[in-house]
Amino acid sequence: MKTLPLSSAPTAILSFDFDGTLHHPGTSPPVPTEFFEVISLLRQERNIVWGINTGRSMPQLIEGFVESRFPFLPDWVVAREHEIFLPNPFGRWLPYTTWNNRCEKEIHRLFKKLQKAP
């Protein structure tokens, strides 16, 4: 599975929460096929990019993609509310390491600071 082709610079960015917004496990299919039709049309006509922001981990989100039968991948994912992943040309998710490492350090620094607070 791959992303949709991008012909030029994006004109808009669409970002979606996953659970309870885009993905509803009690329905069939969990993500309506019309969603993918609209995203595909917007990509063709307006050259939009789209992504998913979620509290899920990346492995959990990939399970959701499979369960929902995604016909194509989003252009990016923000997993666990702060980890950025981008798909490579083969559809494999790669971490945006510079950002992810910096966030991890800042989160640990914040927790240490809060533990020392009265």
Coordinates of C-alpha atoms in Angstrom, one line a residue:
M1 CA 0.0 0.0 0.0
K2 CA 1.3 3.5 -0.9
T3 CA 0.3 7.1 -0.7
L4 CA -1.5 8.8 -3.6
P5 CA 0.8 10.5 -6.1
L6 CA 1.4 14.2 -5.5
S7 CA 1.8 16.2 -8.8
S8 CA 2.9 19.6 -7.3
A9 CA 3.2 21.6 -4.1
P10 CA 0.2 20.9 -1.8
T11 CA -2.5 23.5 -1.7
A12 CA -4.1 22.4 1.6
I13 CA -3.4 20.1 4.6
L14 CA -6.2 17.9 6.1
S15 CA -5.5 16.2 9.4
F16 CA -7.8 13.7 11.1
D17 CA -8.1 12.0 14.5
F18 CA -8.4 8.3 14.1
D19 CA -10.5 6.6 16.8
G20 CA -14.1 7.8 17.0
T21 CA -13.6 10.4 14.3
L22 CA -12.4 8.7 11.2
H23 CA -12.4 5.1 12.4
H24 CA -15.5 3.5 14.0
P25 CA -14.9 -0.2 14.8
G26 CA -18.6 -1.0 15.3
T27 CA -19.5 -0.1 11.7
S28 CA -18.8 -1.9 8.5
P29 CA -16.5 -0.8 7.1
P30 CA -14.9 1.0 10.0
V31 CA -13.9 3.9 7.7
P32 CA -16.5 4.7 5.1
T33 CA -15.4 4.1 1.5
E34 CA -16.7 7.5 0.6
F35 CA -14.0 9.1 2.8
F36 CA -11.3 7.6 0.5
E37 CA -13.2 8.6 -2.6
V38 CA -13.3 12.2 -1.4
I39 CA -9.6 12.3 -0.4
S40 CA -8.7 10.8 -3.8
L41 CA -10.8 13.5 -5.6
L42 CA -9.3 16.3 -3.5
R43 CA -5.8 15.0 -4.2
Q44 CA -6.6 15.0 -8.0
E45 CA -8.4 18.3 -8.1
R46 CA -6.8 20.4 -5.3
N47 CA -3.5 18.6 -4.6
I48 CA -4.3 18.3 -0.9
V49 CA -2.2 16.2 1.5
W50 CA -3.7 14.4 4.5
G51 CA -2.6 12.8 7.7
I52 CA -3.7 11.1 10.9
N53 CA -3.0 12.3 14.4
T54 CA -3.7 9.7 17.1
G55 CA -3.0 8.5 20.5
R56 CA -2.4 5.0 19.1
S57 CA 1.1 3.7 18.7
M58 CA 2.3 3.1 15.1
P59 CA 1.8 -0.7 15.3
Q60 CA -1.8 -0.2 16.6
L61 CA -2.5 2.3 13.8
I62 CA -1.2 -0.1 11.2
E63 CA -3.7 -2.7 12.5
G64 CA -6.4 -0.1 12.1
F65 CA -5.4 0.5 8.5
V66 CA -5.6 -3.2 7.8
E67 CA -8.9 -3.6 9.6
S68 CA -10.3 -0.7 7.7
R69 CA -9.0 -1.8 4.4
F70 CA -7.3 1.5 3.6
P71 CA -6.8 1.6 -0.2
F72 CA -3.9 4.1 0.1
L73 CA -1.9 5.5 3.0
P74 CA -2.0 9.0 4.5
D75 CA 0.9 11.3 3.7
W76 CA 2.0 11.3 7.4
V77 CA 1.1 10.0 10.8
V78 CA 1.5 11.6 14.2
A79 CA 1.3 8.6 16.6
R80 CA 1.2 8.7 20.4
E81 CA 0.3 12.4 20.1
H82 CA 3.9 13.4 19.2
E83 CA 5.8 10.8 17.1
I84 CA 5.9 11.7 13.4
F85 CA 6.1 8.9 10.7
L86 CA 6.4 9.3 7.0
P87 CA 5.8 6.5 4.5
N88 CA 8.7 5.6 2.1
P89 CA 8.1 4.8 -1.6
F90 CA 7.4 1.2 -0.7
G91 CA 4.7 2.0 2.0
R92 CA 7.0 1.3 5.0
W93 CA 6.6 3.8 7.8
L94 CA 9.8 5.6 8.8
P95 CA 10.2 7.7 11.9
Y96 CA 11.1 11.4 11.6
T97 CA 13.9 10.7 14.0
T98 CA 15.2 14.3 14.6
W99 CA 11.7 15.4 15.8
N100 CA 10.8 12.2 17.6
N101 CA 14.1 12.2 19.6
R102 CA 13.8 15.8 20.5
C103 CA 10.2 15.3 21.7
E104 CA 11.2 12.3 23.8
K105 CA 14.0 14.3 25.5
E106 CA 11.7 17.3 26.2
I107 CA 9.0 15.0 27.6
H108 CA 11.4 13.3 30.0
R109 CA 12.8 16.7 31.0
L110 CA 9.3 18.0 31.8
F111 CA 8.5 14.9 33.9
K112 CA 11.7 15.3 35.9
K113 CA 10.9 18.9 36.5
L114 CA 7.4 18.1 37.6
Q115 CA 8.6 15.4 40.0
K116 CA 10.8 18.0 41.7
A117 CA 8.0 20.5 42.0
P118 CA 6.5 21.0 45.5

